[in-house]
Short mmCIF file of C-alpha atoms in Angstrom, two decimals:
data_model
loop_
_atom_site.label_atom_id
_atom_site.label_comp_id
_atom_site.label_asym_id
_atom_site.label_seq_id
_atom_site.Cartn_x
_atom_site.Cartn_y
_atom_site.Cartn_z
CA MET A 1337 74.30 67.81 101.74
CA SER A 1338 74.91 68.80 105.36
CA GLU A 1339 73.21 71.95 106.63
CA TRP A 1340 76.48 73.77 107.21
CA LEU A 1341 77.63 73.09 103.65
CA GLU A 1342 74.30 74.31 102.27
CA ARG A 1343 74.74 77.49 104.29
CA LEU A 1344 78.21 78.05 102.80
CA ASP A 1345 76.79 77.49 99.30
CA ARG A 1346 74.08 80.10 99.94
CA LYS A 1347 76.70 82.58 101.10
CA ALA A 1348 78.77 81.88 97.97
CA GLU A 1349 75.72 82.53 95.78
CA LEU A 1350 75.14 85.88 97.48
CA ARG A 1351 78.78 86.85 97.01
CA ALA A 1352 78.58 85.90 93.34
CA LYS A 1353 75.50 88.08 92.83
CA ALA A 1354 77.34 90.99 94.42
CA GLY A 1355 80.38 90.49 92.22
CA LEU A 1356 82.55 89.43 95.18
CA THR A 1357 83.64 85.94 94.15
CA ARG A 1358 87.39 85.43 94.41
CA ARG A 1359 89.43 82.95 92.38
CA LEU A 1360 92.93 81.62 92.70
CA ARG A 1361 95.03 82.21 89.61
CA HIS A 1362 98.09 80.00 89.30
CA ARG A 1363 101.11 81.28 87.46
CA SER A 1364 104.06 79.44 85.99
CA PRO A 1365 107.63 80.54 85.22
CA GLY A 1366 107.92 82.57 82.06
CA GLU A 1367 104.19 83.06 81.60
CA GLY A 1368 104.81 86.30 79.68
CA VAL A 1369 102.37 88.49 81.62
CA VAL A 1370 103.38 92.07 82.44
CA ASP A 1371 103.15 92.27 86.23
CA LEU A 1372 101.44 95.41 87.54
CA ALA A 1373 99.82 93.48 90.39
CA GLY A 1374 102.58 91.97 92.54
CA ASN A 1375 104.57 93.70 95.26
CA ASP A 1376 108.13 93.11 94.01
CA TYR A 1377 108.61 96.86 93.66
CA LEU A 1378 112.38 96.89 93.12
CA GLY A 1379 112.44 93.71 91.05
CA LEU A 1380 114.61 91.89 93.58
CA ALA A 1381 112.80 88.53 93.79
CA THR A 1382 114.84 87.27 90.84
CA HIS A 1383 117.99 89.35 91.37
CA PRO A 1384 121.08 87.13 90.87
CA ASP A 1385 122.57 88.01 94.28
CA VAL A 1386 119.28 87.22 96.02
CA VAL A 1387 118.78 83.90 94.26
CA ALA A 1388 122.41 82.87 94.88
CA ALA A 1389 122.16 83.65 98.59
CA ALA A 1390 118.94 81.66 98.92
CA GLN A 1391 120.42 78.72 96.99
CA ALA A 1392 123.51 78.64 99.22
CA ALA A 1393 121.38 78.65 102.38
CA LEU A 1394 119.10 75.98 100.92
CA THR A 1395 122.12 73.74 100.39
CA ALA A 1396 123.46 74.47 103.87
CA TYR A 1397 120.27 74.24 105.94
CA GLY A 1398 117.76 72.31 103.84
CA LEU A 1399 114.21 73.29 102.95
CA GLY A 1400 112.57 74.29 106.22
CA ALA A 1401 113.56 75.84 109.52
CA THR A 1402 112.39 72.60 111.26
CA GLY A 1403 110.95 74.36 114.28
CA SER A 1404 109.89 77.57 115.96
CA ARG A 1405 112.44 80.29 116.59
CA LEU A 1406 112.75 79.20 120.22
CA VAL A 1407 113.25 75.51 119.46
CA ARG A 1408 115.41 74.85 116.38
CA GLY A 1409 114.23 77.45 113.94
CA SER A 1410 116.69 80.27 114.61
CA THR A 1411 119.79 80.19 112.42
CA ASP A 1412 122.73 82.42 111.66
CA ALA A 1413 120.77 83.63 108.63
CA HIS A 1414 117.92 84.88 110.83
CA ALA A 1415 120.32 86.58 113.26
CA ALA A 1416 122.21 88.35 110.45
CA LEU A 1417 118.96 89.52 108.87
CA GLU A 1418 117.67 90.93 112.15
CA GLU A 1419 120.92 92.78 112.81
CA ARG A 1420 120.94 94.35 109.37
CA LEU A 1421 117.25 95.25 109.49
CA ALA A 1422 117.74 97.08 112.79
CA GLY A 1423 120.74 98.94 111.43
CA TRP A 1424 118.91 99.89 108.25
CA LEU A 1425 115.92 101.28 110.11
CA GLY A 1426 117.95 102.91 112.89
CA ALA A 1427 116.19 100.75 115.48
CA GLU A 1428 117.75 99.10 118.51
CA THR A 1429 116.51 95.63 117.56
CA ALA A 1430 114.45 93.77 114.99
CA LEU A 1431 112.68 90.43 115.34
CA VAL A 1432 111.78 88.36 112.27
CA TYR A 1433 108.47 86.51 111.90
CA SER A 1434 107.18 84.09 109.26
CA SER A 1435 104.78 86.73 107.90
CA GLY A 1436 104.04 90.42 108.16
CA TYR A 1437 100.51 89.51 109.25
CA LEU A 1438 101.80 87.66 112.32
CA ALA A 1439 104.27 90.46 113.05
CA ASN A 1440 101.40 92.96 113.18
CA LEU A 1441 99.24 90.74 115.37
CA GLY A 1442 102.15 90.25 117.74
CA ALA A 1443 103.13 93.91 117.85
CA VAL A 1444 99.63 95.20 118.61
CA ARG A 1445 99.13 92.60 121.33
CA ALA A 1446 102.52 93.34 122.89
CA LEU A 1447 101.75 97.06 123.16
CA THR A 1448 98.36 96.47 124.77
CA ARG A 1449 97.84 96.34 128.54
CA PRO A 1450 94.80 96.86 130.76
CA ARG A 1451 92.88 100.05 129.85
CA THR A 1452 94.92 100.61 126.66
CA LEU A 1453 93.25 102.69 123.98
CA LEU A 1454 94.09 101.82 120.36
CA VAL A 1455 93.55 104.66 117.89
CA SER A 1456 93.45 103.06 114.44
CA ASP A 1457 93.29 104.69 111.00
CA ALA A 1458 90.18 103.76 108.99
CA HIS A 1459 92.32 102.62 106.04
CA ASN A 1460 94.61 100.30 108.01
CA HIS A 1461 95.48 96.87 106.68
CA ALA A 1462 93.46 93.85 107.80
CA SER A 1463 96.36 92.56 109.90
CA LEU A 1464 96.35 95.74 112.00
CA ILE A 1465 92.56 95.64 112.27
CA ASP A 1466 92.66 92.01 113.41
CA GLY A 1467 95.46 92.80 115.84
CA CYS A 1468 93.31 95.49 117.40
CA ARG A 1469 90.33 93.16 117.59
CA ILE A 1470 92.09 90.23 119.25
CA SER A 1471 93.94 92.46 121.69
CA GLY A 1472 90.75 92.96 123.69
CA ALA A 1473 91.51 96.67 124.02
CA GLU A 1474 89.15 99.53 123.33
CA VAL A 1475 89.56 100.65 119.71
CA VAL A 1476 88.71 104.05 118.26
CA VAL A 1477 88.75 104.10 114.45
CA THR A 1478 89.56 107.58 113.19
CA PRO A 1479 88.93 109.02 109.71
CA HIS A 1480 91.74 108.36 107.27
CA ALA A 1481 94.92 110.39 107.88
CA ASP A 1482 93.03 112.77 110.19
CA VAL A 1483 95.52 114.01 112.79
CA ALA A 1484 92.91 116.20 114.50
CA ALA A 1485 90.68 113.16 115.02
CA VAL A 1486 93.59 111.22 116.49
CA GLU A 1487 94.39 114.10 118.81
CA ALA A 1488 90.76 114.29 119.91
CA ALA A 1489 90.59 110.56 120.63
CA LEU A 1490 93.73 110.76 122.75
CA ALA A 1491 92.54 113.87 124.57
CA ALA A 1492 89.26 112.14 125.43
CA ALA A 1493 91.17 109.43 127.35
CA PRO A 1494 93.56 111.32 129.65
CA GLY A 1495 95.86 109.19 131.75
CA ARG A 1496 95.18 105.99 129.81
CA PRO A 1497 97.90 104.08 127.96
CA ALA A 1498 97.35 104.55 124.24
CA VAL A 1499 98.78 103.45 120.89
CA VAL A 1500 98.25 105.23 117.59
CA VAL A 1501 98.16 102.58 114.86
CA THR A 1502 98.79 103.43 111.21
CA GLU A 1503 100.44 102.38 107.98
CA SER A 1504 103.06 104.64 106.45
CA ILE A 1505 102.18 104.17 102.78
CA PHE A 1506 98.67 102.77 102.76
CA SER A 1507 98.11 99.50 100.94
CA VAL A 1508 94.88 100.44 99.17
CA ASP A 1509 95.47 103.91 97.65
CA GLY A 1510 99.23 104.22 98.13
CA ASP A 1511 99.03 107.56 99.96
CA LEU A 1512 101.36 108.58 102.78
CA ALA A 1513 100.34 108.99 106.41
CA PRO A 1514 101.28 112.27 108.15
CA LEU A 1515 103.74 110.39 110.37
CA ALA A 1516 105.56 113.36 111.89
CA ASP A 1517 102.26 115.00 112.91
CA LEU A 1518 100.86 111.72 114.23
CA HIS A 1519 104.00 111.21 116.30
CA ALA A 1520 103.80 114.72 117.69
CA ALA A 1521 100.17 114.17 118.68
CA ALA A 1522 100.98 110.81 120.26
CA ARG A 1523 103.90 112.23 122.22
CA ARG A 1524 101.83 115.12 123.56
CA HIS A 1525 99.51 112.56 125.14
CA GLY A 1526 102.16 110.04 126.22
CA ALA A 1527 101.03 107.53 123.56
CA LEU A 1528 103.06 105.18 121.40
CA LEU A 1529 103.08 105.20 117.60
CA LEU A 1530 102.93 101.86 115.77
CA VAL A 1531 103.71 102.12 112.05
CA ASP A 1532 103.33 99.37 109.47
CA ASP A 1533 106.06 100.38 107.00
CA ALA A 1534 105.46 97.50 104.59
CA HIS A 1535 104.85 99.55 101.44
CA ALA A 1536 107.49 102.19 102.18
CA LEU A 1537 110.44 99.97 103.11
CA GLY A 1538 112.94 99.97 100.27
CA VAL A 1539 110.95 102.61 98.42
CA THR A 1540 111.27 105.81 100.47
CA GLY A 1541 113.60 107.27 103.07
CA PRO A 1542 117.41 107.45 103.24
CA ALA A 1543 118.85 104.37 101.49
CA GLY A 1544 115.28 103.08 101.29
CA ALA A 1545 114.91 102.82 105.06
CA GLY A 1546 111.18 103.51 104.84
CA GLY A 1547 108.54 106.04 105.79
CA VAL A 1548 109.46 106.25 109.48
CA ALA A 1549 113.05 107.12 108.62
CA ALA A 1550 111.87 109.58 105.96
CA ALA A 1551 109.79 111.36 108.62
CA GLY A 1552 112.84 111.71 110.87
CA LEU A 1553 111.49 109.25 113.45
CA ALA A 1554 114.07 106.46 113.17
CA GLY A 1555 115.08 105.14 116.59
CA GLU A 1556 112.57 107.19 118.57
CA PRO A 1557 111.80 105.32 121.82
CA ASP A 1558 108.03 105.73 121.43
CA VAL A 1559 107.88 104.43 117.84
CA VAL A 1560 107.50 100.78 116.84
CA VAL A 1561 107.90 99.72 113.22
CA THR A 1562 106.56 96.61 111.52
CA ALA A 1563 106.93 95.55 107.91
CA THR A 1564 106.90 92.61 105.57
CA LEU A 1565 109.86 91.21 103.70
CA SER A 1566 107.58 90.34 100.80
CA LYS A 1567 107.25 93.74 99.14
CA SER A 1568 110.35 95.60 97.98
CA LEU A 1569 112.68 92.84 99.22
CA GLY A 1570 110.88 90.24 97.11
CA ALA A 1571 111.09 87.61 99.88
CA ALA A 1572 108.64 86.43 102.55
CA GLY A 1573 108.16 87.04 106.26
CA GLY A 1574 107.88 90.10 108.45
CA PHE A 1575 109.46 91.82 111.41
CA VAL A 1576 108.95 94.10 114.38
CA ALA A 1577 111.63 96.74 115.03
CA GLY A 1578 112.01 98.96 118.06
CA PRO A 1579 113.57 99.19 121.53
CA ALA A 1580 115.31 96.10 122.94
CA PRO A 1581 112.82 95.61 125.81
CA LEU A 1582 110.06 95.17 123.23
CA ALA A 1583 111.96 92.40 121.43
CA ARG A 1584 112.60 90.68 124.76
CA HIS A 1585 108.90 90.91 125.62
CA LEU A 1586 107.92 89.44 122.24
CA VAL A 1587 110.36 86.54 122.60
CA ASP A 1588 109.11 85.78 126.11
CA THR A 1589 105.37 86.27 125.60
CA GLY A 1590 104.42 86.77 121.95
CA ARG A 1591 102.22 83.88 120.85
CA THR A 1592 102.58 84.61 117.13
CA PHE A 1593 106.35 84.38 117.59
CA ILE A 1594 106.65 81.54 120.10
CA PHE A 1595 104.23 79.09 118.53
CA ASP A 1596 104.97 79.60 114.82
CA THR A 1597 107.56 77.81 112.71
CA ALA A 1598 110.42 80.11 111.75
CA PRO A 1599 110.84 81.35 108.19
CA PRO A 1600 113.04 78.99 106.13
CA PRO A 1601 116.73 79.90 106.40
CA ALA A 1602 116.94 80.20 102.60
CA VAL A 1603 114.24 82.88 102.69
CA ALA A 1604 116.05 84.76 105.47
CA ALA A 1605 119.33 84.62 103.54
CA GLY A 1606 117.64 85.78 100.35
CA ALA A 1607 115.96 88.63 102.19
CA LEU A 1608 119.30 89.72 103.64
CA ALA A 1609 120.85 89.77 100.17
CA ALA A 1610 117.87 91.75 98.89
CA LEU A 1611 118.28 94.22 101.76
CA GLU A 1612 121.88 94.88 100.75
CA VAL A 1613 120.85 95.46 97.13
CA ALA A 1614 117.93 97.67 98.18
CA ARG A 1615 120.12 99.90 100.35
CA ALA A 1616 122.30 100.68 97.34
CA SER A 1617 119.41 101.08 94.88
CA ASP A 1618 118.81 104.83 94.67
CA GLY A 1619 118.67 104.42 90.89
CA ARG A 1620 115.90 101.84 91.15
CA ARG A 1621 113.97 104.13 93.49
CA ALA A 1622 114.32 107.03 91.08
CA GLU A 1623 113.05 104.84 88.25
CA LEU A 1624 110.12 103.71 90.40
CA THR A 1625 109.15 107.31 91.12
CA ASP A 1626 109.37 108.21 87.44
CA ARG A 1627 107.19 105.27 86.45
CA ALA A 1628 104.60 106.04 89.12
CA ASP A 1629 104.42 109.64 87.89
CA THR A 1630 104.07 108.45 84.30
CA LEU A 1631 101.30 106.02 85.26
CA VAL A 1632 99.29 108.69 87.04
CA ARG A 1633 99.74 111.25 84.27
CA ARG A 1634 98.73 108.90 81.45
CA LEU A 1635 95.70 107.43 83.22
CA ARG A 1636 94.42 110.82 84.36
CA ALA A 1637 94.82 112.12 80.83
CA ALA A 1638 92.47 109.33 79.79
CA GLY A 1639 89.85 110.59 82.23
CA LEU A 1640 90.37 107.93 84.91
CA GLU A 1641 90.23 108.67 88.65
CA VAL A 1642 93.69 107.84 89.99
CA SER A 1643 95.22 108.18 93.46
CA THR A 1644 98.37 110.21 94.09
CA PRO A 1645 101.03 107.70 95.09
CA ALA A 1646 103.76 108.12 97.69
CA GLY A 1647 105.48 104.95 96.54
CA ALA A 1648 104.74 102.07 94.19
CA VAL A 1649 100.99 101.59 94.84
CA VAL A 1650 98.41 103.37 92.67
CA SER A 1651 94.65 102.82 92.74
CA VAL A 1652 92.23 103.49 89.88
CA THR A 1653 88.55 103.83 90.76
CA ALA A 1654 86.14 101.43 89.04
CA PRO A 1655 82.36 102.00 88.75
CA GLY A 1656 81.59 98.89 90.81
CA PRO A 1657 82.79 95.42 91.85
CA GLU A 1658 81.61 93.57 88.74
CA THR A 1659 83.05 96.24 86.46
CA ALA A 1660 86.38 96.07 88.29
CA VAL A 1661 86.49 92.29 87.87
CA ALA A 1662 85.69 92.54 84.16
CA TRP A 1663 88.26 95.31 83.66
CA ALA A 1664 90.99 93.28 85.36
CA ALA A 1665 90.03 90.19 83.34
CA ASP A 1666 90.18 92.13 80.06
CA CYS A 1667 93.65 93.40 80.96
CA ARG A 1668 94.82 89.89 81.78
CA ASP A 1669 93.46 88.56 78.50
CA ARG A 1670 95.75 91.08 76.82
CA GLY A 1671 98.78 90.05 78.87
CA VAL A 1672 98.70 92.56 81.75
CA ALA A 1673 98.17 91.48 85.36
CA VAL A 1674 96.54 94.11 87.60
CA GLY A 1675 95.12 93.93 91.09
CA CYS A 1676 91.38 94.16 91.73
CA PHE A 1677 90.22 95.43 95.12
CA ARG A 1678 86.53 95.19 96.05
CA PRO A 1679 84.51 95.44 99.25
CA PRO A 1680 85.00 94.21 101.92
CA SER A 1681 88.74 94.52 101.19
CA THR A 1682 88.39 98.26 100.62
CA PRO A 1683 87.79 100.61 103.55
CA ASP A 1684 85.32 102.91 101.79
CA SER A 1685 83.14 100.48 99.75
CA ARG A 1686 84.71 101.63 96.49
CA ALA A 1687 86.00 99.12 93.91
CA ARG A 1688 89.41 99.73 92.40
CA LEU A 1689 92.09 98.44 90.16
CA ARG A 1690 95.23 98.38 92.28
CA LEU A 1691 98.34 98.90 90.19
CA THR A 1692 101.90 98.43 91.40
CA VAL A 1693 105.14 99.58 89.86
CA ASN A 1694 107.86 96.95 89.47
CA VAL A 1695 111.10 98.34 88.07
CA GLY A 1696 112.08 94.81 87.07
CA VAL A 1697 109.50 95.01 84.27
CA PRO A 1698 111.12 96.29 81.06
CA ARG A 1699 110.14 99.91 80.45
CA ALA A 1700 108.65 99.18 77.03
CA ASP A 1701 106.41 96.50 78.55
CA PHE A 1702 105.40 98.88 81.32
CA ASP A 1703 104.42 101.57 78.83
CA ARG A 1704 102.45 99.06 76.75
CA ALA A 1705 100.64 97.88 79.88
CA LEU A 1706 99.40 101.41 80.54
CA ASP A 1707 97.96 101.52 77.02
CA VAL A 1708 96.14 98.25 77.70
CA ILE A 1709 94.65 99.51 80.97
CA VAL A 1710 93.30 102.62 79.24
CA GLU A 1711 91.97 100.69 76.26
CA CYS A 1712 90.19 98.17 78.51
CA ALA A 1713 88.67 100.82 80.78
CA PRO A 1714 84.86 100.66 81.13
#
C-alpha cells in the first residue's frame, strides 16, 4: 500500500479508538423511522404544493440548471425566489446559491477588505469558520453569545473595518444569539453584523421571517443575512440577503457564486412554493414550539441535561463520544432517528444527541420517540 494510504488508515484507526468514526446511512422512501434528526422543521419537503411546483419546473426546465448563474443557470424560478426571499426578510435584495455553505463563504469574503477584523462567535457553524479562515482577515473568536467580549474586541481595533459574525439560532444547542445587543455594539463601532439565519428562518419572527426580523433588524443597512433553503423550507441551496450594492458585488466578484453551477430550477421552484406555505404557517410554528417545550420538559424530568431551544433544535448532553454513538444507534434500532454530534463538530468538546422537531411527524409518533430516547439513555 502507498505511504499516503497507510497514513490515512492510521488516522482512521485513531479516530475509531476515540469514538469519532462517521458512517453514511442511506434511507429509502417509507422506511418507517421517526425523524428527529433531519432539518425539515415545518414538514414542507413533502408538502403537496411544494412537490407539485418542483414537478412542474422539472418538466419545464429539465433536471439541472446546465450552467452557472452567469452563464445559463439563472431562470425565472431563481429570479422569483430571490424576489420573494428579499420581500420576506425585508431586505433590498437576495442572491441564491447552490448551498448555504457557499453562501456563507461568499458573504464573509465579500465583507472583508484590507485590515478588516472579523469577530466570530465560538459556536459558529463550520461554514462561517471556514469563511473567516479563507478570507485572510484577522479573526477574533469571542466566547459564545458574549456581547461584552464582542464590544471589547471592537474597541481594541479603533478605526478598522470590522464584521461581527454570528448565527441567530445556533446549530449545535439551538439557543438564540442576542442579536439586538450585538447590532448595537457593532453600530457603536461602525462595524457590520453578519447573521446566519439558517435555523431561525421559517421558525421565528413575523410570518416566519427569521431571527433578524424578530430582533427588529430587518432591512438595516449594516446587517447582512445568510441562510439555507434546506431547513424549514425543506429544499436545498442558500442565499445572501442585504443591500443592493452587496448583491452587485457578489455577482461581479464572488467566486462561490460565479464559478458554481446554479441550483436546479426545480429546487428553486419548490423552495418558492415552500416559502409561500411557510409564510402562512403560524399554526405549524405554534405546534413546533409546543413540541419543543414538551421535549425539553419530558427529557429533563428523566434527569437528562437538555438545552433550552429558541426554535426546533435541542441538544442532549451525552457522557462521551462512544456513549453518544451507542445511544443514537439504540434509538435507531427502535425506529427513532436522532442526530449525534461529537468533537470536532462541537465547539466545546462535549458529545451530544442533537434532536430536531419536525411538525410533519405525527404527534403520536413524536411522543413515542421521546419515550424511546429516555429508555435508551445511558
